[in-house]
Amino acid sequence: MRPNLVVALFLPGVVSAAVGDDGSLWVWGKSKRGQLGLGKHVTEAVTPAKVEALSGENIAKVSFGWGHALAQTVDGKLFGWGYLADGRIGKMGNDLVEASPLDSSATPFGDSPDLEVAEKRVLEGMEKESDMPIVWEPRLVEELEGIEVVDIACGLDHSLVLCRDGALLSCGSNAYGQLGRTKTDLGIFPVDINLSPVSIAAGLGHSLAICQLPEPDNSIGTTNIASWGWNQSSQLGRPGPGNIPSLIDGLAGENPTAISAGRAHSIALTSKGELWVWGSGRSGRLGSGSSADEPEPFYIDSLEGFQILQAVSGFDHNLVLVAS
Ligand SMILES: *[C@@H]1O[C@H](CO)[C@@H](O)[C@H](O)[C@H]1NC(C)=O
């Protein structure tokens, strides 16, 4: 197995995955929504099982949302499976892809001042999703055939896809503005961003992209992070508006090199090897010693002295891999 940290993001679809060094995909856990990709109505795997529908493919990366999953191959093909409402894995040959009942666009969950109330509403919405359109095994995302994919990120019910030519695409629910585009059609379309994204991450309802800056200088650096979508707990790390991708000024000059997003918080590694965090601090998830939300990115100095190899966010926690 490749020595990478894998954190399966979204409960209650509890699926874990690993990529073998031959590029095979292995999954285990539970999903009523086909996230295992092991075949029709297979909802549980108690030990790691190989995803046969992907045999022959050299998998580079896999990402899980609440009910959907995406995988990209080394040669840039994109596969999707699981719950397909809102077109979160593309249309899958189905022009009648419907909006999920979660996406009651008039009052996105973000209007509640209380994160717990918002989370409860998300869970209630999920319960209502009864008659679910599901793709039980990985299928090529036909809309992107011939386009080379270099990075993927699944949020709770949206997806981001970064292409070799620099185009950043989004699909799925736009209840929080997490698609970052004014075009609201169901399907995979470009994010309204005039920067050059190089890597992407998605939280429950927010999106992050590390972008190469067009005119780098010492004060702003060479890269920064654009954020958009849900900002319930300040996980965008910047002032509004939330539905338009914009750079996080608080990271100017820090040159972020890696990003990860949890349910309502965000983390980044910088070129100096520092870990920066912002957003929801509930239950100590920011590692700041407090449970307060942090509206602006700040640097975790308790990791000073460690060489950080990788940092990833789970739903409400983070893991940091350091060199020994
Ligand atoms: C996000 O929330 C924080 C705290 O309420 C606020 O200061 C900031 O302006 C908001 N940003 C966006 C993009 O809405």
mmCIF file with all atom_site columns, N, CA and C and ligand atoms in Angstrom, residues 227 229 231-243 295, ligand 1:
data_model
loop_
_atom_site.group_PDB
_atom_site.id
_atom_site.type_symbol
_atom_site.label_atom_id
_atom_site.label_alt_id
_atom_site.label_comp_id
_atom_site.label_asym_id
_atom_site.label_entity_id
_atom_site.label_seq_id
_atom_site.pdbx_PDB_ins_code
_atom_site.Cartn_x
_atom_site.Cartn_y
_atom_site.Cartn_z
_atom_site.occupancy
_atom_site.B_iso_or_equiv
_atom_site.pdbx_formal_charge
_atom_site.auth_seq_id
_atom_site.auth_comp_id
_atom_site.auth_asym_id
_atom_site.auth_atom_id
_atom_site.pdbx_PDB_model_num
ATOM   1  N N  . SER A 1 227 ? -11.083 30.476 -1.465 1.00 0.00 ? 227 SER A N  1
ATOM   2  C CA . SER A 1 227 ? -12.111 29.728 -0.733 1.00 0.00 ? 227 SER A CA 1
ATOM   3  C C  . SER A 1 227 ? -13.489 30.208 -1.166 1.00 0.00 ? 227 SER A C  1
ATOM   4  N N  . GLY A 1 229 ? -18.098 29.070 -0.600 1.00 0.00 ? 229 GLY A N  1
ATOM   5  C CA . GLY A 1 229 ? -19.093 28.132 -0.091 1.00 0.00 ? 229 GLY A CA 1
ATOM   6  C C  . GLY A 1 229 ? -19.533 28.460 1.324  1.00 0.00 ? 229 GLY A C  1
ATOM   7  N N  . ASN A 1 231 ? -19.864 29.181 5.165  1.00 0.00 ? 231 ASN A N  1
ATOM   8  C CA . ASN A 1 231 ? -18.976 29.933 6.057  1.00 0.00 ? 231 ASN A CA 1
ATOM   9  C C  . ASN A 1 231 ? -19.539 29.990 7.472  1.00 0.00 ? 231 ASN A C  1
ATOM   10 N N  . GLN A 1 232 ? -20.387 29.026 7.795  1.00 0.00 ? 232 GLN A N  1
ATOM   11 C CA . GLN A 1 232 ? -21.048 28.980 9.105  1.00 0.00 ? 232 GLN A CA 1
ATOM   12 C C  . GLN A 1 232 ? -20.097 29.229 10.278 1.00 0.00 ? 232 GLN A C  1
ATOM   13 N N  . SER A 1 233 ? -18.910 28.676 10.189 1.00 0.00 ? 233 SER A N  1
ATOM   14 C CA . SER A 1 233 ? -17.960 28.771 11.304 1.00 0.00 ? 233 SER A CA 1
ATOM   15 C C  . SER A 1 233 ? -16.669 29.448 10.854 1.00 0.00 ? 233 SER A C  1
ATOM   16 N N  . SER A 1 234 ? -16.793 30.309 9.851  1.00 0.00 ? 234 SER A N  1
ATOM   17 C CA . SER A 1 234 ? -15.645 31.060 9.324  1.00 0.00 ? 234 SER A CA 1
ATOM   18 C C  . SER A 1 234 ? -14.641 30.181 8.603  1.00 0.00 ? 234 SER A C  1
ATOM   19 N N  . GLN A 1 235 ? -15.087 29.022 8.095  1.00 0.00 ? 235 GLN A N  1
ATOM   20 C CA . GLN A 1 235 ? -14.139 28.117 7.437  1.00 0.00 ? 235 GLN A CA 1
ATOM   21 C C  . GLN A 1 235 ? -13.602 28.663 6.122  1.00 0.00 ? 235 GLN A C  1
ATOM   22 N N  . LEU A 1 236 ? -14.157 29.808 5.649  1.00 0.00 ? 236 LEU A N  1
ATOM   23 C CA . LEU A 1 236 ? -13.586 30.411 4.437  1.00 0.00 ? 236 LEU A CA 1
ATOM   24 C C  . LEU A 1 236 ? -12.354 31.257 4.761  1.00 0.00 ? 236 LEU A C  1
ATOM   25 N N  . GLY A 1 237 ? -12.209 31.654 6.038  1.00 0.00 ? 237 GLY A N  1
ATOM   26 C CA . GLY A 1 237 ? -10.998 32.357 6.467  1.00 0.00 ? 237 GLY A CA 1
ATOM   27 C C  . GLY A 1 237 ? -10.827 33.756 5.904  1.00 0.00 ? 237 GLY A C  1
ATOM   28 N N  . ARG A 1 238 ? -11.923 34.341 5.465  1.00 0.00 ? 238 ARG A N  1
ATOM   29 C CA . ARG A 1 238 ? -11.843 35.677 4.843  1.00 0.00 ? 238 ARG A CA 1
ATOM   30 C C  . ARG A 1 238 ? -13.218 36.323 4.872  1.00 0.00 ? 238 ARG A C  1
ATOM   31 N N  . PRO A 1 239 ? -13.268 37.669 4.655  1.00 0.00 ? 239 PRO A N  1
ATOM   32 C CA . PRO A 1 239 ? -14.566 38.335 4.566  1.00 0.00 ? 239 PRO A CA 1
ATOM   33 C C  . PRO A 1 239 ? -15.309 37.979 3.278  1.00 0.00 ? 239 PRO A C  1
ATOM   34 N N  . GLY A 1 240 ? -16.609 38.316 3.208  1.00 0.00 ? 240 GLY A N  1
ATOM   35 C CA . GLY A 1 240 ? -17.473 37.918 2.109  1.00 0.00 ? 240 GLY A CA 1
ATOM   36 C C  . GLY A 1 240 ? -17.170 38.609 0.802  1.00 0.00 ? 240 GLY A C  1
ATOM   37 N N  . PRO A 1 241 ? -17.964 38.305 -0.245 1.00 0.00 ? 241 PRO A N  1
ATOM   38 C CA . PRO A 1 241 ? -19.043 37.316 -0.281 1.00 0.00 ? 241 PRO A CA 1
ATOM   39 C C  . PRO A 1 241 ? -18.525 35.886 -0.381 1.00 0.00 ? 241 PRO A C  1
ATOM   40 N N  . GLY A 1 242 ? -19.351 34.948 0.088  1.00 0.00 ? 242 GLY A N  1
ATOM   41 C CA . GLY A 1 242 ? -18.907 33.567 0.189  1.00 0.00 ? 242 GLY A CA 1
ATOM   42 C C  . GLY A 1 242 ? -19.033 32.754 -1.082 1.00 0.00 ? 242 GLY A C  1
ATOM   43 N N  . ASN A 1 243 ? -19.953 33.182 -1.974 1.00 0.00 ? 243 ASN A N  1
ATOM   44 C CA . ASN A 1 243 ? -20.209 32.318 -3.139 1.00 0.00 ? 243 ASN A CA 1
ATOM   45 C C  . ASN A 1 243 ? -19.299 32.619 -4.337 1.00 0.00 ? 243 ASN A C  1
ATOM   46 N N  . PRO A 1 295 ? -11.765 33.129 12.662 1.00 0.00 ? 295 PRO A N  1
ATOM   47 C CA . PRO A 1 295 ? -12.159 33.668 11.354 1.00 0.00 ? 295 PRO A CA 1
ATOM   48 C C  . PRO A 1 295 ? -10.998 33.849 10.391 1.00 0.00 ? 295 PRO A C  1
HETATM 49 C C1 . LIG B 2 .   ? -17.304 34.325 7.386  1.00 0.00 ? 1   LIG B C1 1
HETATM 50 O O1 . LIG B 2 .   ? -17.693 34.456 8.725  1.00 0.00 ? 1   LIG B O1 1
HETATM 51 C C2 . LIG B 2 .   ? -16.925 35.376 9.471  1.00 0.00 ? 1   LIG B C2 1
HETATM 52 C C3 . LIG B 2 .   ? -17.409 35.325 10.919 1.00 0.00 ? 1   LIG B C3 1
HETATM 53 O O2 . LIG B 2 .   ? -18.769 35.527 10.980 1.00 0.00 ? 1   LIG B O2 1
HETATM 54 C C4 . LIG B 2 .   ? -17.063 36.768 8.865  1.00 0.00 ? 1   LIG B C4 1
HETATM 55 O O3 . LIG B 2 .   ? -16.247 37.677 9.578  1.00 0.00 ? 1   LIG B O3 1
HETATM 56 C C5 . LIG B 2 .   ? -16.643 36.723 7.403  1.00 0.00 ? 1   LIG B C5 1
HETATM 57 O O4 . LIG B 2 .   ? -16.870 37.980 6.792  1.00 0.00 ? 1   LIG B O4 1
HETATM 58 C C6 . LIG B 2 .   ? -17.429 35.654 6.667  1.00 0.00 ? 1   LIG B C6 1
HETATM 59 N N1 . LIG B 2 .   ? -16.901 35.517 5.341  1.00 0.00 ? 1   LIG B N1 1
HETATM 60 C C7 . LIG B 2 .   ? -17.675 35.299 4.277  1.00 0.00 ? 1   LIG B C7 1
HETATM 61 C C8 . LIG B 2 .   ? -16.942 35.012 3.018  1.00 0.00 ? 1   LIG B C8 1
HETATM 62 O O5 . LIG B 2 .   ? -18.875 35.318 4.308  1.00 0.00 ? 1   LIG B O5 1
#
